[in-house]
CSV table of C-alpha atoms and ligand atoms in Angstrom, one decimal:
chain,number,residue,atom,x,y,z
A,9,MET,CA,-0.1,0.0,-0.1
A,10,ASP,CA,3.0,2.3,-0.3
A,11,LYS,CA,3.4,5.2,-2.9
A,12,TYR,CA,5.8,7.8,-3.5
A,13,ILE,CA,5.0,11.3,-3.8
A,14,VAL,CA,7.3,13.5,-5.8
A,15,LYS,CA,7.3,17.3,-6.3
A,16,GLY,CA,9.2,17.8,-9.5
A,17,GLY,CA,11.5,20.8,-10.5
A,18,LYS,CA,14.2,20.5,-8.0
A,19,LYS,CA,17.9,20.1,-9.3
A,20,LEU,CA,20.1,17.5,-7.4
A,21,PHE,CA,23.3,18.6,-5.8
A,22,GLY,CA,25.5,16.5,-3.6
A,23,GLU,CA,26.9,13.2,-3.0
A,24,VAL,CA,25.1,9.7,-3.4
A,25,GLU,CA,26.7,6.4,-2.0
A,26,ILE,CA,25.7,3.3,-4.1
A,27,SER,CA,25.1,0.0,-2.4
A,28,GLY,CA,26.1,-3.6,-3.1
A,29,ALA,CA,25.0,-5.0,-6.3
A,30,LYS,CA,21.3,-6.7,-6.3
A,31,ASN,CA,22.1,-8.8,-9.0
A,32,ALA,CA,25.3,-10.3,-7.3
A,33,ALA,CA,23.6,-10.4,-4.0
A,34,VAL,CA,20.8,-12.6,-5.4
A,35,ALA,CA,23.3,-15.1,-7.1
A,36,ILE,CA,25.7,-15.1,-4.1
A,37,ILE,CA,23.1,-15.8,-1.3
A,38,PRO,CA,21.9,-19.1,-3.0
A,39,ALA,CA,25.6,-20.0,-3.8
A,40,ALA,CA,26.3,-19.4,-0.1
A,41,LEU,CA,24.1,-22.7,0.2
A,42,MET,CA,27.0,-24.9,-1.0
A,43,VAL,CA,29.5,-23.9,1.7
A,44,ASN,CA,30.4,-25.8,4.7
A,45,GLY,CA,31.1,-23.1,7.2
A,46,VAL,CA,30.4,-19.4,7.8
A,47,CYS,CA,30.1,-17.2,4.7
A,48,ARG,CA,30.5,-13.3,5.6
A,49,ILE,CA,28.9,-11.3,2.9
A,50,GLU,CA,29.9,-7.5,3.0
A,51,ASN,CA,28.2,-4.6,1.2
A,52,LEU,CA,24.9,-6.3,1.0
A,53,PRO,CA,22.1,-4.1,-0.4
A,54,GLN,CA,19.3,-3.6,1.9
A,55,ILE,CA,16.3,-4.6,-0.2
A,56,SER,CA,13.5,-6.8,-0.2
A,57,ASP,CA,14.8,-9.6,-2.6
A,58,THR,CA,17.9,-10.2,-0.7
A,59,ASP,CA,15.7,-10.2,2.6
A,60,LYS,CA,13.6,-12.9,0.9
A,61,LEU,CA,16.5,-15.1,0.0
A,62,LEU,CA,18.1,-14.7,3.5
A,63,GLU,CA,14.7,-15.9,4.9
A,64,ILE,CA,14.7,-18.9,2.4
A,65,LEU,CA,18.2,-20.2,3.5
A,66,SER,CA,16.9,-19.8,7.2
A,67,LEU,CA,13.8,-21.9,6.4
A,68,MET,CA,16.5,-24.4,5.0
A,69,GLY,CA,18.4,-24.5,8.4
A,70,ALA,CA,20.8,-21.9,7.8
A,71,GLN,CA,22.1,-19.8,10.5
A,72,VAL,CA,21.7,-16.0,9.2
A,73,ARG,CA,22.8,-13.5,11.6
A,74,LEU,CA,23.2,-9.9,10.4
A,75,VAL,CA,26.6,-8.4,11.9
A,76,ASN,CA,25.4,-5.0,10.7
A,77,LYS,CA,23.3,-3.3,8.2
A,78,THR,CA,25.1,-4.3,5.1
A,79,THR,CA,27.1,-7.4,6.6
A,80,VAL,CA,25.6,-10.9,7.1
A,81,ASP,CA,27.1,-14.2,8.4
A,82,VAL,CA,25.6,-17.2,6.6
A,83,ASP,CA,26.3,-20.7,8.1
A,84,CYS,CA,24.9,-23.4,5.9
A,85,THR,CA,26.7,-26.4,7.7
A,86,ASN,CA,23.4,-28.0,8.8
A,87,VAL,CA,21.0,-27.2,5.8
A,88,TYR,CA,18.3,-29.5,4.1
A,89,LEU,CA,15.5,-29.4,1.4
A,90,SER,CA,12.4,-28.0,2.8
A,91,ASP,CA,9.0,-27.4,1.1
A,92,GLU,CA,8.3,-24.4,3.5
A,93,ILE,CA,10.3,-22.1,0.9
A,94,PHE,CA,7.8,-22.6,-1.6
A,95,GLU,CA,5.8,-19.1,-0.9
A,96,LEU,CA,9.0,-17.1,-1.1
A,97,THR,CA,10.6,-18.8,-4.1
A,98,LYS,CA,7.6,-18.0,-6.4
A,99,ALA,CA,7.8,-14.4,-5.5
A,100,ILE,CA,11.4,-13.6,-6.7
A,101,ARG,CA,13.3,-14.3,-10.0
A,102,ALA,CA,16.6,-15.1,-8.6
A,103,SER,CA,15.0,-18.4,-6.6
A,104,TYR,CA,16.0,-20.1,-9.8
A,105,TYR,CA,19.6,-20.1,-8.5
A,106,LEU,CA,18.6,-22.4,-6.0
A,107,ILE,CA,18.1,-25.2,-8.7
A,108,GLY,CA,22.1,-25.1,-9.1
A,109,SER,CA,23.0,-24.8,-5.4
A,110,MET,CA,20.4,-27.3,-4.2
A,111,LEU,CA,21.8,-29.7,-6.8
A,112,GLY,CA,25.4,-29.0,-6.1
A,113,ARG,CA,24.8,-29.6,-2.3
A,114,PHE,CA,22.2,-32.2,-2.0
A,115,GLY,CA,22.3,-33.9,-5.2
A,116,GLU,CA,18.6,-33.0,-5.6
A,117,ALA,CA,16.5,-30.2,-5.9
A,118,ARG,CA,13.0,-28.8,-4.9
A,119,THR,CA,11.7,-25.3,-5.5
A,120,THR,CA,9.0,-23.5,-7.6
A,121,MET,CA,9.2,-21.8,-10.8
A,122,PRO,CA,10.5,-18.4,-10.2
A,123,GLY,CA,8.3,-15.1,-9.9
A,124,GLY,CA,9.9,-11.6,-10.5
A,125,CYS,CA,9.3,-8.6,-12.6
A,126,ASN,CA,6.8,-9.3,-15.6
A,127,PHE,CA,8.1,-8.3,-18.9
A,128,GLY,CA,6.7,-10.8,-21.1
A,129,VAL,CA,7.8,-14.5,-21.3
A,130,ARG,CA,11.0,-15.1,-19.2
A,131,PRO,CA,11.8,-18.9,-20.3
A,132,ILE,CA,14.4,-20.8,-18.2
A,133,ASP,CA,15.0,-23.5,-21.0
A,134,GLN,CA,18.9,-22.8,-20.9
A,135,HIS,CA,19.0,-23.2,-17.3
A,136,ILE,CA,17.3,-26.7,-17.7
A,137,LYS,CA,19.5,-27.5,-20.6
A,138,GLY,CA,22.6,-26.9,-18.4
A,139,MET,CA,21.5,-29.1,-15.5
A,140,LYS,CA,20.6,-31.8,-17.8
A,141,ALA,CA,24.0,-31.5,-19.4
A,142,LEU,CA,25.5,-31.9,-16.1
A,143,GLY,CA,23.3,-35.1,-15.5
A,144,ALA,CA,20.3,-33.9,-13.7
A,145,THR,CA,16.9,-35.3,-14.2
A,146,MET,CA,14.4,-32.5,-14.3
A,147,ASN,CA,10.7,-32.8,-13.4
A,148,ILE,CA,8.6,-29.6,-13.9
A,149,GLY,CA,4.8,-29.6,-13.5
A,150,ASN,CA,2.2,-27.7,-11.4
A,151,GLY,CA,4.7,-24.8,-10.8
A,152,LEU,CA,7.3,-27.1,-9.2
A,153,ILE,CA,10.7,-27.9,-10.2
A,154,CYS,CA,11.9,-31.3,-9.1
A,155,ALA,CA,15.7,-32.2,-9.8
A,156,SER,CA,17.9,-35.1,-9.0
A,157,ALA,CA,21.6,-35.9,-10.2
A,158,ARG,CA,22.3,-39.3,-11.3
A,159,ASP,CA,24.3,-41.2,-8.6
A,160,GLY,CA,23.8,-38.3,-6.2
A,161,ARG,CA,26.6,-35.9,-7.8
A,162,LEU,CA,26.4,-33.7,-10.8
A,163,LYS,CA,29.1,-34.5,-13.5
A,164,GLY,CA,31.0,-31.9,-15.4
A,165,ASN,CA,30.4,-31.3,-19.2
A,166,ARG,CA,30.5,-28.8,-22.0
A,167,VAL,CA,27.4,-26.6,-22.3
A,168,TYR,CA,26.9,-24.3,-25.2
A,169,LEU,CA,24.2,-21.7,-24.4
A,170,ASP,CA,21.8,-21.1,-27.3
A,171,LYS,CA,21.1,-17.5,-26.1
A,172,VAL,CA,23.5,-15.4,-23.9
A,173,SER,CA,21.8,-15.5,-20.6
A,174,VAL,CA,23.0,-14.0,-17.4
A,175,GLY,CA,20.9,-16.3,-15.3
A,176,ALA,CA,21.8,-19.6,-17.0
A,177,THR,CA,25.4,-18.8,-16.8
A,178,ILE,CA,25.2,-18.1,-13.2
A,179,ASN,CA,23.1,-21.3,-12.5
A,180,ILE,CA,25.2,-23.6,-14.5
A,181,MET,CA,28.6,-22.1,-12.7
A,182,ILE,CA,27.1,-22.5,-9.4
A,183,ALA,CA,26.0,-26.2,-10.2
A,184,ALA,CA,29.3,-26.9,-11.5
A,185,VAL,CA,31.2,-26.3,-8.7
A,186,LEU,CA,30.7,-29.2,-6.7
A,187,ALA,CA,30.2,-31.5,-9.6
A,188,LYS,CA,32.7,-34.1,-10.6
A,189,GLY,CA,35.2,-33.0,-13.2
A,190,GLN,CA,35.1,-29.9,-15.4
A,191,THR,CA,32.4,-28.0,-17.0
A,192,VAL,CA,32.8,-25.5,-19.8
A,193,ILE,CA,30.2,-22.8,-20.5
A,194,GLU,CA,30.4,-21.4,-24.0
A,195,ASN,CA,28.7,-18.4,-25.0
A,196,ALA,CA,28.4,-17.4,-21.4
A,197,ALA,CA,27.2,-13.9,-20.3
A,198,ARG,CA,30.0,-11.3,-19.4
A,199,GLU,CA,28.0,-9.0,-16.8
A,200,PRO,CA,30.0,-7.7,-13.8
A,201,HIS,CA,28.1,-9.7,-11.3
A,202,ILE,CA,29.1,-13.1,-13.0
A,203,VAL,CA,32.8,-11.9,-12.4
A,204,ASP,CA,31.8,-11.2,-9.0
A,205,LEU,CA,30.1,-14.6,-8.3
A,206,ALA,CA,33.2,-16.4,-9.8
A,207,ASN,CA,35.4,-14.6,-7.2
A,208,PHE,CA,33.0,-15.3,-4.4
A,209,LEU,CA,33.1,-19.0,-5.2
A,210,ASN,CA,36.9,-18.7,-6.0
A,211,SER,CA,37.6,-17.4,-2.2
A,212,MET,CA,35.6,-20.2,-0.7
A,213,GLY,CA,37.6,-22.6,-2.5
A,214,ALA,CA,35.9,-23.3,-5.9
A,215,ASP,CA,38.0,-23.4,-9.1
A,216,VAL,CA,36.3,-21.1,-11.7
A,217,ARG,CA,38.3,-19.5,-14.7
A,218,GLY,CA,37.3,-17.2,-17.5
A,219,ALA,CA,34.4,-15.4,-15.8
A,220,GLY,CA,34.0,-11.9,-17.6
A,221,THR,CA,34.7,-13.7,-21.1
A,222,THR,CA,32.3,-15.8,-23.2
A,223,THR,CA,33.9,-19.3,-22.1
A,224,ILE,CA,33.9,-20.0,-18.3
A,225,LYS,CA,35.8,-23.3,-17.2
A,226,VAL,CA,34.8,-24.6,-13.8
A,227,ARG,CA,36.8,-27.4,-12.1
A,228,GLY,CA,34.6,-29.3,-9.8
A,229,VAL,CA,35.9,-29.5,-6.1
A,230,GLU,CA,35.0,-31.8,-3.2
A,231,ALA,CA,33.9,-29.0,-0.9
A,232,LEU,CA,33.7,-25.3,-0.3
A,233,HIS,CA,34.8,-23.4,2.8
A,234,GLY,CA,33.9,-20.4,4.7
A,235,GLY,CA,35.2,-17.0,4.2
A,236,THR,CA,34.6,-13.2,3.9
A,237,TYR,CA,33.5,-11.5,0.6
A,238,ALA,CA,32.5,-8.1,-0.1
A,239,LEU,CA,29.9,-7.5,-3.2
A,240,ILE,CA,30.7,-5.0,-5.9
A,241,PRO,CA,28.6,-1.9,-6.3
A,242,ASP,CA,25.6,-2.0,-8.3
A,243,GLN,CA,26.1,-0.7,-11.8
A,244,ILE,CA,22.4,-0.3,-12.3
A,245,GLU,CA,21.6,1.7,-9.4
A,246,ALA,CA,24.6,4.0,-10.1
A,247,GLY,CA,23.1,4.4,-13.6
A,248,THR,CA,19.9,5.1,-12.2
A,249,TYR,CA,21.3,8.2,-10.1
A,250,MET,CA,23.2,9.4,-13.0
A,251,ALA,CA,20.0,9.4,-15.2
A,252,ALA,CA,18.1,11.3,-12.4
A,253,VAL,CA,20.7,14.2,-12.7
A,254,ALA,CA,20.6,14.2,-16.2
A,255,ALA,CA,16.7,14.5,-16.4
A,256,ALA,CA,16.6,17.0,-13.3
A,257,GLY,CA,19.7,18.8,-13.8
A,258,GLY,CA,22.3,19.6,-11.0
A,259,GLU,CA,25.6,18.3,-10.0
A,260,VAL,CA,25.9,14.8,-8.0
A,261,ARG,CA,29.1,12.7,-7.2
A,262,VAL,CA,28.1,9.2,-7.3
A,263,THR,CA,30.5,7.4,-4.9
A,264,ASN,CA,31.2,3.8,-4.2
A,265,VAL,CA,31.1,2.6,-8.0
A,266,ILE,CA,33.6,0.9,-10.5
A,267,PRO,CA,33.6,3.5,-13.2
A,268,LYS,CA,34.6,1.0,-15.8
A,269,HIS,CA,31.2,-0.9,-15.2
A,270,LEU,CA,29.5,2.5,-15.8
A,271,ASP,CA,31.2,3.0,-19.4
A,272,CYS,CA,28.4,2.0,-21.7
A,273,ILE,CA,25.9,4.3,-19.5
A,274,SER,CA,28.3,7.4,-19.4
A,275,ALA,CA,29.1,7.0,-23.0
A,276,LYS,CA,25.4,7.7,-23.8
A,277,LEU,CA,24.8,10.5,-21.2
A,278,VAL,CA,27.9,12.3,-22.7
A,279,GLU,CA,26.4,12.1,-26.5
A,280,MET,CA,23.4,13.8,-24.7
A,281,GLY,CA,25.3,16.6,-23.5
A,282,VAL,CA,25.8,15.3,-19.9
A,283,GLU,CA,29.3,16.4,-18.2
A,284,ILE,CA,30.9,13.3,-16.7
A,285,GLU,CA,34.2,13.2,-14.9
A,286,GLU,CA,35.6,9.8,-13.4
A,287,GLY,CA,37.6,9.1,-10.5
A,288,ASP,CA,39.0,5.9,-9.0
A,289,ASP,CA,35.8,5.0,-7.2
A,290,TYR,CA,33.3,7.7,-8.3
A,291,VAL,CA,31.8,9.5,-11.2
A,292,THR,CA,30.6,13.2,-10.9
A,293,VAL,CA,27.5,13.9,-13.2
A,294,LYS,CA,26.5,17.6,-14.2
A,295,ARG,CA,24.0,18.5,-16.4
A,296,ASP,CA,23.1,22.3,-17.0
A,297,ALA,CA,22.7,22.4,-20.9
A,298,VAL,CA,19.9,21.3,-23.2
A,299,LEU,CA,19.8,17.6,-23.7
A,300,ARG,CA,20.8,16.2,-27.2
A,301,HIS,CA,18.8,13.3,-28.8
A,302,THR,CA,20.5,9.9,-29.2
A,303,ASN,CA,19.7,6.4,-30.2
A,304,VAL,CA,20.4,3.4,-27.6
A,305,LYS,CA,20.0,-0.3,-28.0
A,306,THR,CA,20.1,-2.7,-25.2
A,307,LEU,CA,22.3,-5.5,-25.4
A,308,PRO,CA,24.3,-8.1,-23.1
A,309,TYR,CA,27.3,-6.6,-21.4
A,310,PRO,CA,29.3,-4.8,-22.2
A,311,GLY,CA,26.4,-3.5,-24.3
A,312,PHE,CA,24.0,-0.8,-22.7
A,313,PRO,CA,22.1,-2.6,-20.2
A,314,THR,CA,18.4,-3.6,-20.4
A,315,ASP,CA,18.0,-2.8,-16.7
A,316,MET,CA,18.9,1.1,-17.8
A,317,GLN,CA,16.4,1.1,-20.7
A,318,PRO,CA,13.2,2.6,-19.1
A,319,GLN,CA,15.6,5.2,-17.2
A,320,ILE,CA,17.3,6.4,-20.2
A,321,SER,CA,14.3,6.4,-22.4
A,322,THR,CA,12.7,8.8,-19.7
A,323,VAL,CA,15.7,11.2,-19.9
A,324,LEU,CA,15.6,11.0,-23.7
A,325,CYS,CA,11.8,12.4,-23.5
A,326,LEU,CA,13.5,15.7,-22.5
A,327,ALA,CA,16.1,15.7,-25.2
A,328,GLU,CA,15.7,17.9,-28.4
A,329,GLY,CA,14.7,16.1,-31.3
A,330,THR,CA,14.0,12.3,-32.2
A,331,SER,CA,15.6,9.6,-30.3
A,332,ILE,CA,15.0,5.7,-31.0
A,333,VAL,CA,15.7,3.1,-28.3
A,334,THR,CA,15.7,-0.5,-29.0
A,335,GLU,CA,15.4,-3.2,-26.5
A,336,GLY,CA,17.8,-6.0,-27.7
A,337,VAL,CA,17.1,-8.2,-24.7
A,338,TRP,CA,13.6,-8.5,-23.5
A,339,ASP,CA,10.5,-8.9,-25.8
A,340,ASN,CA,8.1,-6.6,-23.8
A,341,ARG,CA,9.9,-3.9,-21.7
A,342,PHE,CA,8.2,-0.9,-23.0
A,343,LYS,CA,4.8,-1.3,-20.9
A,344,TYR,CA,5.8,1.5,-18.6
A,345,ILE,CA,5.7,3.9,-21.7
A,346,ASN,CA,1.9,4.3,-20.9
A,347,GLU,CA,2.7,5.8,-18.0
A,348,LEU,CA,5.3,8.1,-19.1
A,349,ARG,CA,2.7,9.2,-21.7
A,350,LYS,CA,0.3,10.3,-18.6
A,351,MET,CA,3.0,12.7,-17.8
A,352,GLY,CA,3.2,14.2,-21.3
A,353,ALA,CA,5.8,12.0,-23.3
A,354,GLU,CA,5.5,11.5,-27.0
A,355,ILE,CA,6.7,8.2,-27.6
A,356,HIS,CA,5.6,5.8,-30.4
A,357,VAL,CA,6.4,1.9,-29.8
A,358,ASP,CA,6.7,-0.7,-32.7
A,359,GLY,CA,7.6,-4.1,-31.2
A,360,LYS,CA,11.1,-3.8,-29.8
A,361,VAL,CA,11.5,-0.2,-30.9
A,362,ALA,CA,10.4,2.9,-29.2
A,363,VAL,CA,10.6,6.3,-31.1
A,364,ILE,CA,10.9,9.1,-28.7
A,365,GLU,CA,10.1,12.8,-29.7
A,366,GLY,CA,11.6,15.0,-27.1
A,367,VAL,CA,9.1,17.5,-25.4
A,368,SER,CA,9.9,20.7,-23.4
A,369,GLY,CA,8.9,19.1,-20.2
A,370,LEU,CA,6.8,16.4,-18.5
A,371,THR,CA,3.9,17.2,-16.1
A,372,GLY,CA,3.4,15.4,-12.9
A,373,ALA,CA,0.5,12.9,-12.6
A,374,PRO,CA,-0.7,9.8,-11.0
A,375,VAL,CA,1.3,6.8,-12.2
A,376,ALA,CA,2.4,3.1,-11.3
A,377,ALA,CA,5.7,1.1,-11.2
A,378,CYS,CA,5.0,-1.6,-13.5
A,379,ASP,CA,8.3,-3.4,-12.5
A,380,LEU,CA,11.4,-2.4,-10.7
A,381,ARG,CA,13.3,-0.5,-13.4
A,382,ALA,CA,10.0,0.9,-14.6
A,383,GLY,CA,9.4,2.1,-11.2
A,384,ALA,CA,13.0,3.8,-11.3
A,385,ALA,CA,12.0,5.6,-14.5
A,386,MET,CA,8.7,6.9,-13.0
A,387,VAL,CA,10.8,8.5,-10.0
A,388,ILE,CA,13.2,10.1,-12.7
A,389,ALA,CA,9.8,11.4,-14.6
A,390,GLY,CA,8.5,12.6,-11.3
A,391,LEU,CA,11.7,14.5,-10.4
A,392,CYS,CA,12.1,16.6,-13.5
A,393,ALA,CA,8.0,17.0,-14.0
A,394,GLU,CA,6.3,20.4,-13.3
A,395,GLY,CA,4.1,19.5,-10.4
A,396,THR,CA,3.1,16.4,-8.3
A,397,THR,CA,3.7,12.9,-9.3
A,398,THR,CA,2.2,9.9,-7.4
A,399,ILE,CA,3.8,6.8,-7.9
A,400,GLU,CA,1.8,3.6,-6.9
A,401,ASP,CA,3.2,0.0,-6.6
A,402,VAL,CA,6.6,1.0,-5.1
A,403,GLU,CA,7.1,-2.3,-3.7
A,404,TYR,CA,8.5,-3.4,-7.1
A,405,ILE,CA,11.1,-0.5,-6.7
A,406,GLU,CA,12.0,-1.5,-3.3
A,407,ARG,CA,13.0,-5.0,-4.5
A,408,GLY,CA,16.2,-3.4,-5.8
A,409,TYR,CA,16.9,-0.1,-4.6
A,410,GLN,CA,18.0,0.4,-1.2
A,411,ASP,CA,16.4,3.6,0.5
A,412,ILE,CA,16.0,5.3,-2.8
A,413,VAL,CA,13.7,8.1,-1.1
A,414,GLY,CA,16.2,8.8,1.6
A,415,LYS,CA,19.1,9.1,-1.1
A,416,LEU,CA,17.2,11.4,-3.3
A,417,ARG,CA,16.2,13.6,-0.5
A,418,LYS,CA,19.7,13.9,0.5
A,419,LEU,CA,20.3,15.3,-3.1
A,420,GLY,CA,17.6,18.0,-2.4
A,421,ALA,CA,14.8,16.1,-4.2
A,422,ASP,CA,11.2,16.4,-2.8
A,423,ILE,CA,10.1,13.1,-2.8
A,424,VAL,CA,8.2,11.1,0.4
A,425,ALA,CA,7.0,7.7,0.8
A,426,VAL,CA,3.5,7.3,2.2
A,427,THR,CA,1.9,4.3,3.8
A,428,GLU,CA,-1.8,4.0,3.2
A,429,PRO,CA,-3.4,1.9,6.0
A,430,ASN,CA,-5.3,-1.1,4.3
A,431,ASP,CA,-8.5,-0.3,6.0
A,432,PRO,CA,-10.1,2.2,3.4
A,433,ALA,CA,-12.3,3.5,6.6
A,434,ASP,CA,-9.3,5.0,7.9
A,435,LYS,CA,-8.0,7.9,5.7
A,436,THR,CA,-5.2,8.8,7.8
A,437,ALA,CA,-2.0,8.5,5.7
A,438,THR,CA,1.7,8.2,7.4
A,439,ALA,CA,4.4,9.9,5.6
A,440,SER,CA,8.2,8.7,6.1
A,441,ALA,CA,11.3,10.5,4.5
A,442,GLY,CA,12.4,6.8,3.7
B,19,EPU,N1,16.4,-16.4,-21.8
B,19,EPU,C1,16.0,-17.6,-22.8
B,19,EPU,N2,16.1,-18.9,-22.1
B,19,EPU,C2,16.8,-19.1,-20.9
B,19,EPU,C3,17.2,-17.8,-20.2
B,19,EPU,C4,17.0,-16.4,-20.7
B,19,EPU,O1,15.6,-17.7,-23.8
B,19,EPU,O2,16.5,-19.9,-20.3
B,19,EPU,C5,16.3,-15.3,-22.8
B,19,EPU,C6,15.4,-14.4,-21.9
B,19,EPU,O3,14.2,-14.3,-22.4
B,19,EPU,C7,16.1,-12.9,-22.5
B,19,EPU,C8,17.5,-13.2,-22.6
B,19,EPU,O4,17.7,-14.6,-22.6
B,19,EPU,O5,15.4,-12.6,-23.7
B,19,EPU,C9,18.3,-12.8,-21.6
B,19,EPU,O6,18.0,-13.4,-20.3
B,19,EPU,P1,18.9,-13.6,-18.9
B,19,EPU,O7,18.7,-15.0,-18.5
B,19,EPU,O8,20.2,-12.9,-19.1
B,19,EPU,O9,18.0,-12.8,-17.8
B,19,EPU,P2,17.8,-13.2,-16.4
B,19,EPU,O10,19.0,-14.0,-15.9
B,19,EPU,O11,16.5,-13.8,-16.1
B,19,EPU,C10,19.0,-11.1,-15.3
B,19,EPU,C11,18.6,-10.2,-14.3
B,19,EPU,C12,17.5,-9.2,-14.9
B,19,EPU,C13,18.3,-8.5,-16.4
B,19,EPU,C14,18.6,-9.5,-17.3
B,19,EPU,C15,19.6,-9.3,-18.5
B,19,EPU,C16,18.7,-11.2,-12.2
B,19,EPU,C17,17.8,-11.5,-11.1
B,19,EPU,N3,17.9,-10.7,-13.0
B,19,EPU,O12,17.9,-11.8,-15.8
B,19,EPU,O13,17.5,-8.0,-14.0
B,19,EPU,O14,17.2,-7.8,-17.1
B,19,EPU,O15,19.6,-10.4,-16.4
B,19,EPU,O16,20.6,-8.5,-17.9
B,19,EPU,O17,20.0,-11.0,-12.2
B,19,EPU,C18,16.4,-6.3,-12.9
B,19,EPU,O18,17.4,-6.2,-12.2
B,19,EPU,O19,15.7,-5.3,-13.1
B,19,EPU,C19,16.4,-7.5,-13.9
B,19,EPU,C20,15.0,-7.5,-14.5
């Protein structure tokens, strides 16, 4: 029942610190299931997806202890399969990584089909192909996935991915770590969080090589041991604040980032007339000139990330001239454009292509977050629009952005989170600054 109320028109100034990478965290927490001993995970983002995954591990017998807000100790020494996790696994996308980690740990897996943001069909055939190649029998029906490894242990093999898939690359990598012999993943995805997962696994005793290239080799080991690992910063959270400054104007230092991971985003913003200065672990983003139009095509890393497509499209609504945005990863990731139209955006969508005619400004309106990144786009639109924007369904946003309201308020934005009681008879709303 939460919503955000944004009063637009304020430029953003100051410094914002980026949290740990959501898509690394949601792979590394399930991977911790395979570790015999205590895994200390640092720089963990405080978001609902990671909370749910930690709860899933607890329901499977793991000892989960928060050391501080961004550090957690996970001890999976005494874990077991449990059907109690199903309500949670249905609710998040990354629960599919439990297939790989359960097969690795127990030689069998029991979970549900994953949930997550809805932007059309999200097949997992490449995950299944990978598990089968490693010797698993897969039974899928009634929303459940039950898998078991022949002879109780997976066996390394060569897997060629028919499509570059982040999720399948990660899942197969996880499953292969405790398999017998060597696994080679070809046509692998190369996203920064794939390298992060490989570094995590290696620091716990795994033997993973080639992550960050299209061929990953995993030599199976007998067991993983505990250790400490700090997650990389979130590329997409950083890109979202960069886009917010581009849209609203101002000057912000985005800290705790790896600038190299932001190259693809910075390059597009620079083409649009945004000034970007790179430091060792920060980027400064400044925009006071008129925005220029450009074209964007989303692609697997190192291409422009699909998870930044709604945010950059929102910025392009304010650029002079016509911009073309082509979605190269997902079939149906333009649903949010209807919401932007309510704010005065002029966008024509044809299949995977959006043609954006720049307008002189957006106007506030009641809109909804259709999914996580679409929700972030609505926040950006609200920040630069004239008047008030009310954003419903913000639980999508909170799946992936730690304290977005608090971070934006620190930069001078006029945004509040409002919780409305479920009881329609009770009209009092409680506002919080997030
Ligand atoms: N695909 C298949 N078969 C598969 C798997 C994927 O055909 O078995 C296709 C998909 O339909 C899509 C393409 O391959 O067209 C890429 O999908 P991918 O598997 O890379 O996506 P994912 O692993 O399900 C992750 C992120 C998404 C992000 C994509 C692409 C997580 C939990 N999710 O999804 O993040 O959009 O990679 O980079 O890591 C988000 O953070 O907002 C988000 C949706």
